[in-house]
Coordinates of C-alpha atoms and ligand atoms in Angstrom, one line a residue:
M190 CA 23.9 4.5 -0.4
I191 CA 20.6 5.9 -1.3
L192 CA 18.4 8.6 0.2
S193 CA 14.8 8.0 0.1
I194 CA 11.9 9.6 1.8
E195 CA 7.8 8.0 1.9
S196 CA 5.2 11.5 2.5
S197 CA 1.9 9.9 0.0
C198 CA 0.0 9.9 2.8
D199 CA 0.2 10.1 6.5
D200 CA 3.3 8.6 7.4
S201 CA 6.5 9.9 7.7
S202 CA 9.9 7.7 6.9
V203 CA 13.5 7.5 6.2
A204 CA 15.1 5.5 5.2
I205 CA 18.5 4.6 3.4
T206 CA 19.7 2.0 1.5
D207 CA 23.2 -0.1 -0.3
I208 CA 23.6 0.3 -3.9
K209 CA 25.7 -2.2 -3.8
T210 CA 24.1 -4.6 -1.9
K211 CA 20.6 -3.9 -2.1
K212 CA 20.5 -3.8 1.6
L213 CA 18.4 -1.6 3.7
I214 CA 20.5 0.4 6.6
F215 CA 18.6 2.8 7.6
H216 CA 14.7 2.9 8.3
R217 CA 12.6 5.1 10.1
K218 CA 9.4 5.8 10.1
I219 CA 6.6 8.3 12.3
S220 CA 3.3 7.3 11.6
Q221 CA 0.1 10.0 12.2
E222 CA -2.3 7.5 12.9
L223 CA -2.9 9.1 16.0
E224 CA -3.7 12.1 15.2
H225 CA -5.8 11.1 12.1
A226 CA -8.5 8.5 14.7
V227 CA -10.6 11.8 15.9
Y228 CA -11.5 12.7 11.6
G229 CA -11.8 9.4 11.1
G230 CA -9.7 9.5 8.9
V231 CA -7.0 11.7 7.0
V232 CA -7.1 15.5 6.9
P233 CA -4.2 16.4 3.7
E234 CA -3.4 19.9 6.0
L235 CA -3.0 17.8 9.2
A236 CA -0.8 14.9 7.3
S237 CA 1.3 17.8 5.4
R238 CA 1.8 20.2 8.7
L239 CA 3.3 16.6 10.8
H240 CA 4.9 16.3 7.6
A241 CA 6.8 19.4 8.4
E242 CA 7.1 18.2 12.5
A243 CA 8.6 14.7 11.5
L244 CA 10.6 14.6 8.3
P245 CA 13.2 17.0 9.7
K246 CA 13.8 14.7 12.8
I247 CA 14.5 11.5 10.6
L248 CA 16.5 13.8 8.5
E249 CA 18.5 14.3 11.2
E250 CA 19.4 9.8 12.9
C251 CA 20.3 10.2 8.6
Q252 CA 23.6 12.8 8.9
P253 CA 26.0 10.3 9.8
Y254 CA 25.2 8.7 6.7
F255 CA 25.5 12.0 4.5
E256 CA 28.3 11.7 2.8
N257 CA 28.0 8.3 1.5
V258 CA 25.5 9.9 0.3
K259 CA 25.1 9.1 -4.0
A260 CA 21.4 10.1 -4.9
I261 CA 17.9 11.3 -3.0
A262 CA 14.9 9.6 -4.2
V263 CA 11.8 10.7 -3.1
T264 CA 7.8 9.3 -3.9
N265 CA 6.1 11.6 -5.9
A266 CA 2.9 9.8 -6.7
P267 CA 0.3 9.1 -6.1
G268 CA -1.0 10.6 -3.2
L269 CA -1.6 13.5 -1.1
A270 CA -0.9 16.5 -3.4
V271 CA 0.6 18.4 0.6
T272 CA 2.1 15.8 1.7
L273 CA 4.3 14.7 -1.2
I274 CA 4.9 17.9 -1.6
E275 CA 6.9 18.3 2.0
G276 CA 9.3 14.7 0.8
I277 CA 9.8 16.8 -2.6
T278 CA 10.6 20.4 -1.1
M279 CA 13.3 18.1 1.4
A280 CA 14.6 15.5 -1.7
K281 CA 15.3 19.2 -3.7
A282 CA 16.0 21.0 -1.5
L283 CA 18.9 17.5 -0.3
S284 CA 19.4 17.8 -3.6
V285 CA 20.9 21.0 -4.0
S286 CA 22.9 21.3 -0.4
L287 CA 24.4 18.2 -1.1
D288 CA 24.9 18.6 -5.4
L289 CA 22.7 15.8 -5.5
P290 CA 21.3 14.0 -8.0
L291 CA 16.9 14.1 -7.7
I292 CA 15.4 10.4 -8.7
A293 CA 11.5 10.0 -8.4
V294 CA 9.4 7.0 -7.4
N295 CA 5.9 5.9 -7.4
H296 CA 4.5 5.4 -4.3
L297 CA 2.5 1.8 -6.0
K298 CA 5.9 0.6 -7.6
G299 CA 7.3 1.5 -3.9
H300 CA 4.3 -1.3 -2.2
I301 CA 5.5 -3.8 -5.0
Y302 CA 9.1 -3.5 -4.3
S303 CA 8.0 -3.7 -0.4
L304 CA 8.7 -7.2 -1.8
F305 CA 11.9 -7.3 -2.2
I306 CA 13.5 -5.8 0.8
D307 CA 16.9 -7.0 1.6
K308 CA 16.1 -9.7 -1.4
E309 CA 17.0 -9.3 -5.3
T310 CA 14.0 -8.6 -7.2
L311 CA 11.4 -12.6 -8.4
F312 CA 9.5 -12.0 -11.8
P313 CA 7.2 -12.9 -13.1
Q314 CA 5.0 -11.3 -10.6
T315 CA 1.0 -11.3 -10.1
V316 CA 0.7 -8.7 -7.7
L317 CA -3.0 -8.0 -5.6
L318 CA -1.9 -4.7 -4.1
V319 CA -4.3 -3.6 -1.5
S320 CA -4.4 -0.6 0.9
G321 CA -5.7 2.3 1.8
G322 CA -5.6 4.1 -1.5
H323 CA -5.9 1.1 -4.1
T324 CA -7.1 -2.2 -5.1
Q325 CA -5.5 -3.1 -7.9
V326 CA -4.2 -6.4 -9.8
I327 CA -0.5 -5.9 -11.8
E328 CA 1.1 -8.1 -14.3
V329 CA 4.8 -7.6 -12.6
K330 CA 7.0 -8.4 -15.7
S331 CA 9.5 -5.9 -14.2
L332 CA 9.9 -2.3 -12.9
N333 CA 9.3 -0.8 -16.1
E334 CA 6.9 -3.6 -17.3
M335 CA 3.8 -3.5 -15.1
K336 CA 0.3 -3.7 -16.1
T337 CA -2.8 -3.1 -14.7
V338 CA -5.5 -5.1 -15.6
A339 CA -8.2 -4.5 -12.5
A340 CA -8.9 -2.3 -10.6
T341 CA -11.5 -0.9 -8.3
M342 CA -14.5 1.5 -9.8
D343 CA -14.7 3.3 -6.9
D344 CA -13.7 3.3 -2.6
S345 CA -10.5 0.6 -2.3
F346 CA -10.6 -2.7 0.0
G347 CA -9.0 -0.4 3.1
E348 CA -10.7 2.1 2.5
S349 CA -14.2 0.5 3.3
F350 CA -12.2 -1.2 6.3
D351 CA -11.7 2.5 7.4
K352 CA -15.6 3.8 6.8
V353 CA -17.1 0.5 8.0
A354 CA -14.3 1.1 11.3
K355 CA -15.7 4.8 10.9
M356 CA -19.5 3.8 10.9
M357 CA -19.2 1.6 14.4
G358 CA -17.6 4.9 15.8
L359 CA -14.0 2.4 16.5
A360 CA -10.7 3.7 15.3
Y361 CA -9.3 5.0 11.8
P362 CA -6.8 2.6 10.4
G363 CA -9.7 0.6 10.3
G364 CA -8.6 -2.2 9.0
P365 CA -7.0 -4.4 12.1
V366 CA -9.6 -2.9 14.1
I367 CA -12.3 -4.7 11.6
E368 CA -10.5 -8.2 11.9
K369 CA -9.8 -8.5 15.4
L370 CA -13.4 -8.2 16.1
A371 CA -14.3 -10.1 13.1
K372 CA -12.3 -13.0 15.3
E373 CA -15.4 -12.4 17.4
G374 CA -18.0 -13.0 15.2
N375 CA -19.8 -15.4 12.5
P376 CA -18.7 -14.7 8.3
K377 CA -22.2 -16.0 7.2
A378 CA -24.3 -14.1 9.8
Y379 CA -25.4 -10.3 7.5
P380 CA -25.5 -12.1 3.9
F381 CA -24.1 -8.9 2.2
T382 CA -24.0 -9.3 -1.8
I383 CA -21.4 -9.8 -3.9
P384 CA -20.4 -7.3 -6.3
L385 CA -20.4 -6.7 -9.6
Q386 CA -21.1 -10.7 -9.9
Q387 CA -23.0 -10.9 -13.5
K388 CA -21.1 -9.1 -14.7
K389 CA -18.0 -10.2 -16.5
I390 CA -15.6 -7.1 -16.3
F391 CA -12.3 -7.9 -14.0
A392 CA -12.8 -4.9 -11.4
F393 CA -14.5 -3.7 -7.7
S394 CA -15.8 -1.9 -6.4
Y395 CA -16.9 -1.6 -2.3
S396 CA -19.9 1.5 -2.7
G397 CA -22.6 -1.6 -2.6
I398 CA -21.0 -2.9 0.9
K399 CA -20.2 -0.3 2.1
N400 CA -23.5 1.1 1.7
A401 CA -24.6 -2.6 3.1
V402 CA -23.0 -2.2 6.3
R403 CA -24.4 1.1 6.9
L404 CA -27.4 0.0 6.8
A405 CA -27.3 -3.2 9.7
V406 CA -25.0 0.0 11.7
E407 CA -28.1 1.8 12.0
E408 CA -30.8 -1.4 12.6
G409 CA -28.1 -3.4 14.7
S410 CA -27.2 -2.9 18.3
E411 CA -23.6 -2.7 18.7
A412 CA -23.9 -6.0 20.7
D413 CA -24.2 -6.9 16.1
Y414 CA -20.8 -5.8 15.5
A415 CA -19.0 -8.7 15.7
N416 CA -21.3 -10.3 13.0
I417 CA -21.6 -7.8 11.2
A418 CA -17.7 -6.7 11.3
A419 CA -16.8 -10.9 10.0
S420 CA -19.8 -10.9 7.5
F421 CA -18.6 -7.5 5.7
Q422 CA -14.8 -8.9 5.8
E423 CA -15.6 -12.5 4.4
V424 CA -18.0 -10.3 0.8
A425 CA -15.0 -7.3 0.5
S426 CA -12.3 -10.2 0.8
E427 CA -14.2 -12.6 -1.1
H428 CA -15.4 -10.7 -4.1
L429 CA -12.0 -10.4 -4.8
I430 CA -10.9 -14.0 -4.5
R431 CA -14.2 -14.5 -6.9
K432 CA -12.9 -11.9 -9.9
I433 CA -9.1 -12.7 -9.5
K434 CA -10.7 -16.7 -9.9
K435 CA -11.8 -15.8 -12.5
Y436 CA -8.6 -14.4 -13.9
L437 CA -6.4 -16.9 -13.7
V438 CA -7.6 -19.5 -14.8
E439 CA -7.1 -17.3 -18.3
H440 CA -3.9 -16.0 -16.4
P441 CA -2.6 -18.8 -14.7
P442 CA 0.1 -17.7 -12.6
K443 CA 3.7 -18.2 -12.0
N444 CA 4.3 -16.4 -8.9
F445 CA 0.9 -14.3 -6.9
A446 CA 1.9 -11.8 -4.5
I447 CA -0.7 -9.4 -1.4
V448 CA 1.3 -6.4 -1.4
G449 CA -0.3 -2.8 0.1
G450 CA -1.1 -1.8 4.0
A451 CA -4.1 -4.3 3.3
S452 CA -2.0 -7.6 3.4
A453 CA -1.6 -7.3 7.3
N454 CA -5.5 -9.4 6.9
L455 CA -4.8 -12.3 7.6
Y456 CA -7.9 -13.5 6.6
L457 CA -7.6 -12.2 2.5
R458 CA -4.0 -13.9 3.2
N459 CA -5.3 -17.5 3.8
K460 CA -8.3 -17.1 0.5
V461 CA -5.9 -16.6 -1.2
E462 CA -3.7 -19.6 -0.4
T463 CA -6.4 -21.3 -1.1
M464 CA -7.5 -20.1 -4.1
L465 CA -3.8 -20.4 -5.5
A466 CA -3.6 -24.3 -4.6
P467 CA -4.6 -26.1 -7.7
Y468 CA -1.9 -23.6 -9.2
G469 CA 1.7 -24.2 -6.9
A470 CA 1.8 -20.9 -7.1
K471 CA 4.0 -19.6 -4.3
L472 CA 1.9 -16.8 -2.6
H473 CA 4.8 -13.8 -1.6
L474 CA 4.5 -11.0 1.6
A475 CA 6.4 -8.5 2.5
E476 CA 7.6 -8.5 5.9
L477 CA 4.8 -7.2 7.9
Q478 CA 6.7 -3.5 9.1
Y479 CA 7.1 -3.0 5.5
C480 CA 3.6 -3.9 4.2
S481 CA 2.4 -0.2 5.4
D482 CA 3.9 2.5 3.7
N483 CA 6.9 3.5 4.2
A484 CA 10.8 4.5 2.9
A485 CA 12.6 1.5 3.2
M486 CA 10.3 0.4 -0.4
I487 CA 10.9 3.3 -2.0
G488 CA 14.6 2.5 -1.4
R489 CA 14.0 -0.2 -3.0
V490 CA 12.7 0.7 -5.7
A491 CA 16.0 3.4 -6.2
V492 CA 18.9 1.4 -6.5
E493 CA 17.5 -0.1 -9.9
M494 CA 16.6 3.2 -10.8
Y495 CA 20.3 4.6 -9.3
R496 CA 21.5 1.9 -11.3
A497 CA 19.8 2.2 -14.8
G498 CA 20.3 6.1 -14.5
D499 CA 17.3 7.0 -14.3
F500 CA 17.5 10.9 -12.0
I501 CA 14.7 13.2 -12.9
S502 CA 15.7 17.3 -12.5
I503 CA 15.0 19.6 -9.7
E504 CA 11.9 21.0 -12.2
E505 CA 10.7 18.4 -13.6
L506 CA 10.1 16.8 -10.6
Q507 CA 6.5 17.9 -9.4
A508 CA 4.3 16.1 -7.1
S509 CA 1.3 14.1 -9.4
P510 CA -1.0 12.5 -8.0
R511 CA -2.9 11.4 -9.9
A512 CA -0.7 9.2 -12.2
P513 CA -0.7 5.2 -11.9
L514 CA 1.2 3.2 -12.6
Ligands
KG4_979 O1 -0.7 0.7 2.1 P1 -1.1 1.3 3.2 O2 -0.5 1.7 5.0 O3 -1.7 3.3 2.4 C1 -1.9 3.8 1.8 O4 -1.1 3.7 0.7 O5 -2.8 3.7 0.9 O6 -2.7 1.2 3.4 C2 -3.1 1.7 5.2 C3 -4.9 0.9 4.9 C4 -5.5 1.6 6.0 O7 -7.6 2.2 4.6 C5 -5.0 0.3 6.4 O8 -7.2 -0.1 7.4 C6 -5.5 -0.8 5.7 O9 -4.1 -0.9 4.8 N1 -5.4 -2.1 6.8 C7 -5.7 -3.5 6.8 C8 -5.4 -3.7 7.0 N2 -4.2 -3.4 7.9 C9 -4.6 -1.9 7.1 N3 -7.4 -3.6 6.0 C10 -7.2 -4.9 6.1 N4 -7.2 -5.4 7.4 C11 -5.9 -5.2 7.9 N5 -5.2 -6.1 8.4
ZN980 ZN1 0.7 3.0 0.2

């Protein structure tokens, strides 16, 4: 079995995955959403302290599996430096005390492998990764053949939901709150401009929408919030669709997947399904509980790395907060 640890942002999570069957044996996650909610976003130092409390608690529950564990895997990149270090420190301590090899897992690869928890892999995939930290389109041929073909130039898709929720004085994380509020509103009420429409570049941008929404919130009353949320969600999703649609004409997908915390958004999922219809491509989604950050997806990547003998020494294992895929 592999014991995997995730602490790249505000979720403390540990999982145990069977190397042979690739089955998830144990998975626990302690989310810090409530603690960060008062600040309207993640406070890195607070997150770090909470990981230091939560991770050892979860680890205690894993003790019955220790004798079967063959390697320790941990997210080392990308993420918040001070929170990555919490998971890495625990991984190193376990590696020394149990005399086990270490595996360093890229968090973005983890999100992609959330598609394959308790399943075999299926490639190629054109993947839309939408989370709090990332908005990317990635062409995936295998674990080590992943190419980012588009990314955001500023804010991410999920982050923009968090910021809009904060503007309205609503809870963190903003994604689920805004999606719920948007159901009561008219998506055409506010004609916010879709970004980068006239530009050929395959990239995303959310800072313009954010500023337009800020103005609407400041000028409107609380009674307008549902319409603002619905119009924001429409433009934020339509922006992704318009850009990806153009790309797909020249790169028709066999399999298309949405991963990351914001892949839980049903409004976006429906739009992507419609976009894919002409290609007959199947839409792949992770189970809802594995969309947001978790150690199960890190363990799933680690199983492949273990089989390939892809280990890292204790000295080499460091946090790389800004590392790409
Ligand atoms: O993947 P994740 O748990 O953490 C990162 O790696 O960033 O994603 C969290 C992000 C947050 O910004 C949250 O607001 C967003 O995903 N999110 C959503 C929805 N559920 C979560 N965004 C839009 N609609 C949702 N239903
Ligand atoms: Zn994530």
